[in-house]
Every structure is written in structure tokens, then in C-alpha cells.
């Protein structure tokens, strides 16, 4: 049985047959057999599949999009989709028509239900690894922190300048390293969500191995785009806010006669500049974040690089900024509420040791026991964060990927190509999959 290879040739000239092929040339008509060197091709195979932009640099060279396979009617029908007209086809988690907010959110939940093993597996690997690193850092850092705090408590003197400086540098290095690891892990989850959604839109389930390979092959491009967005939005905002906080800290230290002199603190007049400037840049950062929010999906669906994906996202969001912002905000609220619900039991367990002071109801609390209770609370909080993020992290990337599909349906007639791909013989959908027997 001959399988569809994913390529469609243009219809012949209605005026009559053209000149025949040159002597020795391979046949190009409908009877042509696929090349034995070319393995089975999935219609979701990225830049050469239905998600490739028509006429763009990653589109198939030979053929623009045609009508859905086996259909001769125009797309969409003359009356459109809606009341009194046929319903749009829905081979997978969304109808192949312009999507409403309910379609996008419902499609994200449906994709989670269809590919929960794949997405949960990737999330557990990512956030389990980050949680393990965080646990090691918490354990080793707690030992040094406990010794320093107990020593300062025994001396009853404020720390000197060198101690404060070394503590700030170490904390900054630790925060920077964990932020980069979190950026890489989040990018891997975003790539996995887009890879799973590519098949879910067409009604097909992508195996875990395929999701992992596709996500890992594109994670560096996704992480590069996310890093560029963070450098343009998050870093300036937090830099100004941190400057304002340091200026406020300088004001507080200068007002205390017993406080050590810290020459690294900025003058107090920079406090309003840093705080107000950070808030102003925060608004600009939100605008840029929404404008570039579809870049991870563009990286996975079209095989673009970081800068090209950011430009692609900006073009797709143009004219629909508020709509993309509103749906993304709603998805973020849903994910945040679910994360809070999952973290609540762990937060409660972590607060139990602190509810029973070791010094008795009348005596002062023991400092070592209080530090131990704090470490136990942080450990439970870390476990709760890992569990909650592993469950909820794929939801927002799925919503952004569906926003990407919706914008291309509205502006590039992507629904026609998706319907065409969904109507093909889905066997074998992936390289190495067993072929269906006739």
C-alpha cells in the first residue's frame, strides 16, 4: 500500500496535457512512487508540513496550499462557519476555523488530556532536576548560613562590610545561576507543549520519545528567544527596582548610628528614580512580552531561529495585541490558581514545625531550633513548587501555541492546510513507526 508522503502536486493544465518529461527523467505524475531513500514523512514535520507559512522561506518549494483533500468546495464555504452553515471540521482538539477564547482554553485542556503523559513526563524531568539542584543548594547553603547566624547571635554585634559584601555577591551568583537553569527548563517545557500540540490539532497523539526529541532539538532556539525577551524586559525593570531598594537600604543604614558604613550603597535620592523608573519600564515590558509571546511556538512549528521567531511573533500579534494579552492573562490566572491549590498542602506541612516553639510558652525561642524549622519549611515549599509546576507548567505554553495557530488561521488561511493534512492517511505518522498493512 502506497502511503501519502506529505507532498501534493499542483493540478494539471485544464487546456490539455503539456509536454512529456525529458528522456530519463523521473515520473512526476500521480503514479510516481516515493523515493526509497525518503522515509515516511509526517504531515506535522515542521517547516515542510502544514504549519509552514505559504510563500515564506520555510515553505515547500513546489506547491502552495490547495483545497482539503477530497473536497472540491471552496474553503471556508460561502456562508462561512456558524448558524445555518456547516460546522468547521474538528479532527483534533480545536475546530479548524478562527478560534474564540473558549476554543483556545478548551483546546489547551483537551491537549493536556490527550498528551498528559508526554507533557507531565517532560515537566517532571525538568522541574525534578531543578528541584534536586535547589535541594542540594538549600542543604549546603543552610549549613553555612546557620553557622554565620549563630556566630553573629553569640557576638551580638552587627556584621562588618566584608561579610555583607561577600553575602550579597554569593546570593547574587546563586540567583543568577538558578535563573538561567529555570529559563532553560521553562523553554524545554514550552517546546514540548508546542511539539505535542502539533499532533493534537490534527487528532493524533505524539509519542513521548518524539515529543522529547523535537523539544530538545529546538530548546536552545526557544531559550535564546526567551533570553532576549528577558534582557529587554525583565532585567531593566528588576535592575531599576533593585537600585531603588538599595537606595532605600542606604537611607535606613545612614539613619542608624550603630550601622556599619557600606560604601557600595547608592545615594538616597536614587530611591524614587529607581522605583518609579522600574514601574514605568514594567509597563513597556508587558507590551513587549505580549508582542513576542508567540515566538516559542514559531520556533517549534516553523523551525525558526531566536531573532526570526521574535520578528514572526511581532507580525502575528500586530493588530491583536489586546486579544492576545487578555487570553494569555486569563490562562495565567487559571494556572496560578491551580498552582496555589497544589502548593497549599505542602505549605501547611512546612508551617507545622514553626507552630511549636522550642523555648516553651514563656521562654525565648531557641535560635538553632528556629533555623531548623525554617529549613524544614523551605524544604516542603520546594517540594510543593516542584509538584505544582510539573502539573501546571504546560498549560500556558499550550494556550500561547493555540494563539499562534489562531493568528495564522485568521491571517494566513492555515485552516485549509491543517484540514488537508488531517485528511491524509496518518500511517505511519512518524519515522520508525510501523506501517499499516493493507
Short mmCIF file of C-alpha atoms in Angstrom, two decimals:
data_model
loop_
_atom_site.label_atom_id
_atom_site.label_comp_id
_atom_site.label_asym_id
_atom_site.label_seq_id
_atom_site.Cartn_x
_atom_site.Cartn_y
_atom_site.Cartn_z
CA UNK A 1 0.00 0.00 0.00
CA UNK A 2 1.45 3.35 -1.01
CA UNK A 3 1.33 6.00 1.67
CA UNK A 4 0.96 9.69 1.19
CA UNK A 5 4.38 11.27 1.53
CA UNK A 6 3.06 14.68 2.55
CA UNK A 7 3.69 16.39 -0.82
CA UNK A 8 0.90 17.50 -3.15
CA UNK A 9 1.48 18.30 -6.78
CA UNK A 10 -0.43 21.11 -8.49
CA UNK A 11 -3.33 20.12 -10.72
CA UNK A 12 -2.62 19.67 -14.38
CA UNK A 13 -3.29 22.24 -17.07
CA UNK A 14 -7.00 22.17 -17.92
CA UNK A 15 -6.25 23.04 -21.54
CA UNK A 16 -4.64 19.70 -22.15
CA UNK A 17 -1.54 17.72 -21.36
CA UNK A 18 1.73 19.52 -21.51
CA UNK A 19 4.97 18.29 -22.95
CA UNK A 20 6.12 14.95 -21.64
CA UNK A 21 9.07 14.51 -19.34
CA UNK A 22 12.54 14.58 -20.70
CA UNK A 23 14.12 11.22 -21.53
CA UNK A 24 15.46 9.56 -18.41
CA UNK A 25 13.61 11.95 -16.05
CA UNK A 26 11.75 10.55 -13.06
CA UNK A 27 7.96 10.48 -13.38
CA UNK A 28 6.20 13.38 -11.73
CA UNK A 29 2.54 12.48 -12.13
CA UNK A 30 0.20 10.89 -9.62
CA UNK A 31 1.61 7.45 -10.39
CA UNK A 32 5.09 8.39 -9.26
CA UNK A 33 6.38 6.23 -6.43
CA UNK A 34 8.13 7.78 -3.44
CA UNK A 35 11.88 7.65 -3.39
CA UNK A 36 13.18 4.68 -1.43
CA UNK A 37 15.68 6.95 0.31
CA UNK A 38 12.96 9.22 1.65
CA UNK A 39 11.48 7.72 4.75
CA UNK A 40 7.87 8.18 5.83
CA UNK A 41 7.09 11.83 6.32
CA UNK A 42 4.71 13.17 8.91
CA UNK A 43 2.36 15.94 7.87
CA UNK A 44 3.33 17.61 11.14
CA UNK A 45 7.04 17.50 10.30
CA UNK A 46 7.69 21.17 10.85
CA UNK A 47 8.77 23.60 8.14
CA UNK A 48 7.65 21.34 5.26
CA UNK A 49 4.29 20.43 6.79
CA UNK A 50 1.01 22.28 7.13
CA UNK A 51 2.44 24.74 9.64
CA UNK A 52 4.96 26.15 7.17
CA UNK A 53 3.98 29.67 6.06
CA UNK A 54 2.80 29.84 2.47
CA UNK A 55 5.38 31.57 0.35
CA UNK A 56 7.74 32.01 3.30
CA UNK A 57 11.36 30.93 3.49
CA UNK A 58 10.42 27.66 5.18
CA UNK A 59 7.53 26.70 2.90
CA UNK A 60 7.69 23.76 0.47
CA UNK A 61 9.27 24.98 -2.74
CA UNK A 62 6.85 23.45 -5.20
CA UNK A 63 3.23 23.79 -4.15
CA UNK A 64 1.11 26.42 -2.39
CA UNK A 65 -1.77 25.28 -0.24
CA UNK A 66 -4.60 23.59 -2.12
CA UNK A 67 -8.14 22.64 -1.10
CA UNK A 68 -8.70 20.00 1.59
CA UNK A 69 -8.03 16.51 0.33
CA UNK A 70 -11.09 15.01 -1.34
CA UNK A 71 -13.04 18.27 -1.31
CA UNK A 72 -13.86 20.48 -4.25
CA UNK A 73 -15.80 23.17 -2.38
CA UNK A 74 -14.14 26.49 -1.51
CA UNK A 75 -12.65 26.95 1.95
CA UNK A 76 -14.43 28.09 4.02
CA UNK A 77 -17.88 27.57 2.46
CA UNK A 78 -19.58 30.66 1.00
CA UNK A 79 -21.80 31.10 4.08
CA UNK A 80 -18.88 30.69 6.47
CA UNK A 81 -18.99 28.68 9.66
CA UNK A 82 -21.81 29.33 12.12
CA UNK A 83 -25.59 29.30 12.35
CA UNK A 84 -27.28 27.82 9.33
CA UNK A 85 -23.97 26.71 7.85
CA UNK A 86 -21.91 23.54 8.22
CA UNK A 87 -19.71 23.27 11.27
CA UNK A 88 -15.96 23.58 10.69
CA UNK A 89 -14.05 20.30 10.76
CA UNK A 90 -12.56 19.34 14.09
CA UNK A 91 -10.10 16.47 13.65
CA UNK A 92 -8.35 17.21 16.93
CA UNK A 93 -8.62 19.47 19.93
CA UNK A 94 -9.80 22.62 18.09
CA UNK A 95 -12.13 23.38 15.18
CA UNK A 96 -10.27 24.38 12.04
CA UNK A 97 -11.68 27.91 11.94
CA UNK A 98 -10.95 31.20 13.71
CA UNK A 99 -10.88 30.40 17.42
CA UNK A 100 -12.65 32.14 20.26
CA UNK A 101 -11.30 32.39 23.79
CA UNK A 102 -13.33 29.34 24.81
CA UNK A 103 -11.95 27.34 21.90
CA UNK A 104 -8.39 28.23 22.87
CA UNK A 105 -8.74 27.47 26.58
CA UNK A 106 -10.80 24.35 25.89
CA UNK A 107 -8.25 23.22 23.31
CA UNK A 108 -5.44 23.64 25.84
CA UNK A 109 -7.30 21.47 28.38
CA UNK A 110 -8.10 18.93 25.65
CA UNK A 111 -4.45 18.81 24.59
CA UNK A 112 -3.45 18.25 28.23
CA UNK A 113 -5.92 15.37 28.41
CA UNK A 114 -4.68 13.87 25.14
CA UNK A 115 -0.95 14.18 25.84
CA UNK A 116 -0.81 14.34 29.63
CA UNK A 117 1.74 11.51 29.88
CA UNK A 118 4.13 13.19 27.48
CA UNK A 119 3.77 16.69 28.96
CA UNK A 120 3.80 15.56 32.57
CA UNK A 121 6.84 13.39 31.89
CA UNK A 122 8.80 16.30 30.44
CA UNK A 123 7.70 18.62 33.26
CA UNK A 124 8.67 16.10 35.93
CA UNK A 125 12.09 15.63 34.37
CA UNK A 126 12.66 19.38 34.12
CA UNK A 127 11.35 20.55 37.48
CA UNK A 128 12.50 17.40 39.28
CA UNK A 129 16.06 18.18 38.13
CA UNK A 130 15.71 21.82 39.15
CA UNK A 131 14.26 20.77 42.49
CA UNK A 132 17.16 18.39 43.09
CA UNK A 133 19.67 21.15 42.41
CA UNK A 134 17.66 23.51 44.62
CA UNK A 135 17.64 20.93 47.42
CA UNK A 136 21.41 20.49 47.27
CA UNK A 137 21.90 24.25 47.29
CA UNK A 138 19.44 24.62 50.16
CA UNK A 139 21.18 21.94 52.23
CA UNK A 140 24.74 23.20 51.69
CA UNK A 141 23.75 26.86 51.98
CA UNK A 142 21.78 26.23 55.16
CA UNK A 143 24.82 24.81 56.94
CA UNK A 144 26.95 27.89 56.25
CA UNK A 145 24.04 30.24 56.93
CA UNK A 146 23.29 28.56 60.27
CA UNK A 147 26.90 28.84 61.42
CA UNK A 148 27.09 32.51 60.42
CA UNK A 149 23.80 33.41 62.12
CA UNK A 150 24.69 31.59 65.34
CA UNK A 151 28.09 33.28 65.40
CA UNK A 152 26.53 36.71 64.91
CA UNK A 153 23.99 35.95 67.64
CA UNK A 154 26.76 34.97 70.06
CA UNK A 155 28.74 38.15 69.31
CA UNK A 156 25.66 40.43 69.42
CA UNK A 157 27.41 42.81 67.00
CA UNK A 158 26.36 43.86 63.52
CA UNK A 159 28.21 42.31 60.55
CA UNK A 160 31.13 44.16 59.04
CA UNK A 161 31.34 45.45 55.49
CA UNK A 162 33.25 42.45 54.10
CA UNK A 163 30.71 39.99 55.48
CA UNK A 164 27.77 41.86 53.97
CA UNK A 165 29.57 42.23 50.62
CA UNK A 166 30.51 38.54 50.37
CA UNK A 167 26.99 37.50 51.33
CA UNK A 168 25.47 39.77 48.66
CA UNK A 169 27.86 38.53 45.95
CA UNK A 170 27.22 34.88 46.79
CA UNK A 171 23.47 35.40 46.85
CA UNK A 172 23.58 37.22 43.51
CA UNK A 173 25.64 34.45 41.88
CA UNK A 174 23.28 31.79 43.21
CA UNK A 175 20.22 33.69 41.97
CA UNK A 176 21.74 34.21 38.53
CA UNK A 177 22.64 30.53 38.13
CA UNK A 178 19.22 29.30 39.21
CA UNK A 179 17.54 31.85 36.94
CA UNK A 180 19.44 30.55 33.90
CA UNK A 181 18.57 26.94 34.76
CA UNK A 182 14.92 27.92 35.22
CA UNK A 183 14.98 29.71 31.87
CA UNK A 184 16.33 26.58 30.15
CA UNK A 185 13.81 24.31 31.89
CA UNK A 186 10.87 26.57 31.07
CA UNK A 187 12.00 26.73 27.44
CA UNK A 188 12.09 22.92 27.27
CA UNK A 189 8.52 22.72 28.59
CA UNK A 190 7.39 25.35 26.05
CA UNK A 191 8.99 23.41 23.20
CA UNK A 192 7.43 20.14 24.41
CA UNK A 193 3.97 21.71 24.64
CA UNK A 194 4.21 23.01 21.07
CA UNK A 195 5.51 19.65 19.81
CA UNK A 196 2.61 17.78 21.44
CA UNK A 197 0.08 20.31 20.16
CA UNK A 198 1.21 19.89 16.54
CA UNK A 199 -0.22 16.40 16.54
CA UNK A 200 -3.17 17.13 18.83
CA UNK A 201 -4.56 19.74 16.41
CA UNK A 202 -4.71 17.04 13.73
CA UNK A 203 -6.20 14.43 16.07
CA UNK A 204 -3.01 12.45 16.53
CA UNK A 205 -1.08 11.50 19.64
CA UNK A 206 2.65 12.17 19.56
CA UNK A 207 4.76 9.56 21.39
CA UNK A 208 6.85 10.69 24.33
CA UNK A 209 10.12 9.95 22.55
CA UNK A 210 9.11 12.12 19.61
CA UNK A 211 8.00 14.98 21.88
CA UNK A 212 11.29 14.82 23.77
CA UNK A 213 13.45 14.73 20.64
CA UNK A 214 11.58 17.58 18.97
CA UNK A 215 11.61 19.67 22.16
CA UNK A 216 15.30 19.07 22.84
CA UNK A 217 16.27 19.87 19.25
CA UNK A 218 14.57 23.29 19.49
CA UNK A 219 15.14 24.14 23.16
CA UNK A 220 18.23 26.26 22.52
CA UNK A 221 16.43 28.42 19.98
CA UNK A 222 13.46 28.81 22.34
CA UNK A 223 15.80 29.62 25.24
CA UNK A 224 17.64 32.14 23.08
CA UNK A 225 14.42 33.94 22.25
CA UNK A 226 13.30 33.88 25.89
CA UNK A 227 16.69 35.23 26.98
CA UNK A 228 16.46 38.11 24.51
CA UNK A 229 12.96 38.95 25.75
CA UNK A 230 14.14 38.78 29.37
CA UNK A 231 17.11 41.05 28.64
CA UNK A 232 14.76 43.56 27.02
CA UNK A 233 12.01 43.45 29.65
CA UNK A 234 12.77 41.76 32.96
CA UNK A 235 16.41 42.74 33.50
CA UNK A 236 15.94 46.56 33.15
CA UNK A 237 12.85 46.50 35.37
CA UNK A 238 14.44 44.49 38.16
CA UNK A 239 17.67 46.44 37.77
CA UNK A 240 15.94 49.75 38.46
CA UNK A 241 13.81 48.30 41.25
CA UNK A 242 16.90 46.78 42.86
CA UNK A 243 18.67 50.13 42.59
CA UNK A 244 15.75 51.83 44.33
CA UNK A 245 15.74 49.17 47.05
CA UNK A 246 19.46 49.62 47.64
CA UNK A 247 18.95 53.38 47.88
CA UNK A 248 16.24 52.85 50.50
CA UNK A 249 18.58 50.49 52.35
CA UNK A 250 21.25 53.21 52.29
CA UNK A 251 18.79 55.67 53.81
CA UNK A 252 17.96 53.18 56.58
CA UNK A 253 21.65 52.48 57.33
CA UNK A 254 22.57 56.16 57.37
CA UNK A 255 19.85 56.88 59.92
CA UNK A 256 21.28 54.35 62.41
CA UNK A 257 24.41 55.46 64.35
CA UNK A 258 25.48 51.86 65.09
CA UNK A 259 25.16 50.61 61.49
CA UNK A 260 28.37 49.85 59.55
CA UNK A 261 29.42 52.11 56.73
CA UNK A 262 28.64 50.48 53.38
CA UNK A 263 30.24 52.42 50.51
CA UNK A 264 28.53 50.30 47.80
CA UNK A 265 25.06 51.61 48.59
CA UNK A 266 23.76 54.32 46.18
CA UNK A 267 22.67 57.73 47.50
CA UNK A 268 19.16 58.08 48.83
CA UNK A 269 17.94 60.41 46.06
CA UNK A 270 18.09 57.43 43.63
CA UNK A 271 15.31 55.64 45.52
CA UNK A 272 12.36 57.35 43.76
CA UNK A 273 14.22 57.26 40.44
CA UNK A 274 14.74 53.51 40.64
CA UNK A 275 11.27 52.65 41.92
CA UNK A 276 9.28 54.89 39.58
CA UNK A 277 11.52 54.08 36.62
CA UNK A 278 11.10 50.37 37.28
CA UNK A 279 7.31 50.68 37.29
CA UNK A 280 7.37 52.64 34.04
CA UNK A 281 9.63 50.12 32.34
CA UNK A 282 7.39 47.36 33.67
CA UNK A 283 4.50 48.62 31.55
CA UNK A 284 6.74 48.73 28.47
CA UNK A 285 7.98 45.26 29.32
CA UNK A 286 4.44 43.88 29.39
CA UNK A 287 3.82 45.32 25.93
CA UNK A 288 7.00 43.73 24.57
CA UNK A 289 6.31 40.40 26.28
CA UNK A 290 2.89 40.09 24.64
CA UNK A 291 4.34 41.13 21.29
CA UNK A 292 6.94 38.36 21.47
CA UNK A 293 4.85 35.76 23.31
CA UNK A 294 4.23 33.59 20.22
CA UNK A 295 7.94 33.17 19.46
CA UNK A 296 8.36 29.72 21.16
CA UNK A 297 5.57 28.26 19.03
CA UNK A 298 7.11 29.80 15.90
CA UNK A 299 10.46 28.20 16.76
CA UNK A 300 8.94 24.71 17.04
CA UNK A 301 6.29 24.92 14.31
CA UNK A 302 8.39 26.64 11.66
CA UNK A 303 11.96 25.81 12.65
CA UNK A 304 12.98 29.46 13.07
CA UNK A 305 15.89 30.87 14.98
CA UNK A 306 15.51 33.13 18.03
CA UNK A 307 15.58 36.51 16.26
CA UNK A 308 13.46 35.33 13.31
CA UNK A 309 10.91 33.86 15.73
CA UNK A 310 10.65 37.16 17.62
CA UNK A 311 10.01 39.01 14.36
CA UNK A 312 7.47 36.38 13.33
CA UNK A 313 5.63 36.73 16.65
CA UNK A 314 5.56 40.52 16.32
CA UNK A 315 3.97 40.25 12.86
CA UNK A 316 1.33 37.77 14.04
CA UNK A 317 0.40 39.81 17.14
CA UNK A 318 0.12 43.06 15.16
CA UNK A 319 -3.48 44.25 15.30
CA UNK A 320 -4.50 41.75 18.01
CA UNK A 321 -2.35 42.81 20.99
CA UNK A 322 -5.25 43.24 23.43
CA UNK A 323 -6.82 39.94 22.43
CA UNK A 324 -3.57 38.03 22.88
CA UNK A 325 -2.94 39.83 26.17
CA UNK A 326 -6.42 39.09 27.53
CA UNK A 327 -6.41 35.38 26.70
CA UNK A 328 -2.83 34.95 27.92
CA UNK A 329 -3.68 36.78 31.16
CA UNK A 330 -6.72 34.58 31.72
CA UNK A 331 -4.62 31.47 31.14
CA UNK A 332 -2.00 32.77 33.57
CA UNK A 333 -4.64 33.36 36.26
CA UNK A 334 -6.01 29.83 35.80
CA UNK A 335 -2.51 28.33 36.01
CA UNK A 336 -1.61 30.45 39.06
CA UNK A 337 -4.78 29.42 40.90
CA UNK A 338 -4.15 25.73 40.16
CA UNK A 339 -0.54 26.13 41.33
CA UNK A 340 -1.69 27.73 44.57
CA UNK A 341 -4.14 24.88 45.23
CA UNK A 342 -1.45 22.27 44.69
CA UNK A 343 1.07 24.09 46.90
CA UNK A 344 -1.28 24.64 49.83
CA UNK A 345 -0.88 21.17 51.46
CA UNK A 346 2.92 21.44 51.34
CA UNK A 347 2.85 24.96 52.75
CA UNK A 348 0.70 23.71 55.63
CA UNK A 349 3.07 20.84 56.38
CA UNK A 350 6.04 23.19 56.25
CA UNK A 351 4.44 25.54 58.78
CA UNK A 352 3.86 22.80 61.37
CA UNK A 353 7.38 22.90 62.99
CA UNK A 354 7.22 26.69 63.35
CA UNK A 355 3.89 26.40 65.22
CA UNK A 356 5.57 24.69 68.20
CA UNK A 357 8.33 26.94 69.64
CA UNK A 358 11.16 25.07 71.37
CA UNK A 359 11.67 27.63 74.11
CA UNK A 360 8.32 26.96 75.74
CA UNK A 361 5.33 29.28 76.00
CA UNK A 362 7.16 31.77 78.28
CA UNK A 363 10.84 31.43 77.40
CA UNK A 364 12.62 32.89 74.37
CA UNK A 365 12.74 30.59 71.34
CA UNK A 366 15.91 28.66 70.66
CA UNK A 367 17.64 30.19 67.62
CA UNK A 368 19.01 26.86 66.32
CA UNK A 369 15.56 25.26 66.52
CA UNK A 370 14.02 28.25 64.76
CA UNK A 371 16.56 27.93 61.94
CA UNK A 372 15.79 24.20 61.65
CA UNK A 373 12.07 24.94 61.45
CA UNK A 374 12.78 27.49 58.72
CA UNK A 375 14.82 24.92 56.76
CA UNK A 376 12.02 22.35 57.04
CA UNK A 377 9.51 24.90 55.80
CA UNK A 378 11.73 25.77 52.84
CA UNK A 379 12.14 22.07 52.00
CA UNK A 380 8.37 21.48 51.95
CA UNK A 381 7.91 24.65 49.91
CA UNK A 382 10.48 23.40 47.39
CA UNK A 383 8.72 20.04 47.03
CA UNK A 384 5.35 21.75 46.63
CA UNK A 385 6.75 24.07 43.98
CA UNK A 386 8.20 21.15 42.00
CA UNK A 387 4.92 19.21 42.10
CA UNK A 388 2.75 22.23 41.27
CA UNK A 389 4.95 23.43 38.42
CA UNK A 390 5.22 19.96 36.93
CA UNK A 391 1.43 19.74 36.71
CA UNK A 392 0.55 23.28 35.63
CA UNK A 393 3.59 24.45 33.63
CA UNK A 394 2.43 23.10 30.21
CA UNK A 395 -0.93 24.90 30.30
CA UNK A 396 0.17 28.45 29.47
CA UNK A 397 2.55 27.31 26.67
CA UNK A 398 -0.33 25.34 25.14
CA UNK A 399 -2.52 28.45 25.20
CA UNK A 400 0.20 30.53 23.53
CA UNK A 401 0.72 27.85 20.89
CA UNK A 402 -3.02 27.84 20.18
CA UNK A 403 -2.95 31.64 19.94
CA UNK A 404 -0.22 31.20 17.34
CA UNK A 405 -2.40 28.73 15.39
CA UNK A 406 -5.40 31.06 15.67
CA UNK A 407 -3.49 34.07 14.37
CA UNK A 408 -2.27 32.08 11.39
CA UNK A 409 -5.77 30.76 10.72
CA UNK A 410 -7.06 34.34 10.68
CA UNK A 411 -4.25 35.86 8.63
CA UNK A 412 -2.72 33.07 6.52
CA UNK A 413 -5.54 30.56 5.88
CA UNK A 414 -3.77 27.89 7.93
CA UNK A 415 -7.06 26.02 8.47
CA UNK A 416 -7.07 24.88 4.84
CA UNK A 417 -3.63 23.30 5.17
CA UNK A 418 -4.49 21.69 8.52
CA UNK A 419 -7.67 20.16 7.11
CA UNK A 420 -5.69 18.85 4.17
CA UNK A 421 -3.10 17.28 6.47
CA UNK A 422 -5.74 15.80 8.78
CA UNK A 423 -7.46 14.09 5.83
CA UNK A 424 -4.32 12.26 4.77
CA UNK A 425 -3.54 8.70 5.70
CA UNK A 426 -1.95 9.15 9.15
CA UNK A 427 0.07 5.94 8.90
CA UNK A 428 2.95 5.92 9.52
CA UNK A 429 2.85 9.32 11.27
CA UNK A 430 6.46 9.30 12.49
CA UNK A 431 9.80 7.99 11.39
CA UNK A 432 10.31 4.47 12.60
CA UNK A 433 6.59 3.81 13.20
CA UNK A 434 5.27 0.50 11.82
CA UNK A 435 3.41 0.86 8.54
CA UNK A 436 -0.24 -0.11 8.40
CA UNK A 437 -0.81 -3.27 6.45
CA UNK A 438 -3.26 -3.28 3.55
#
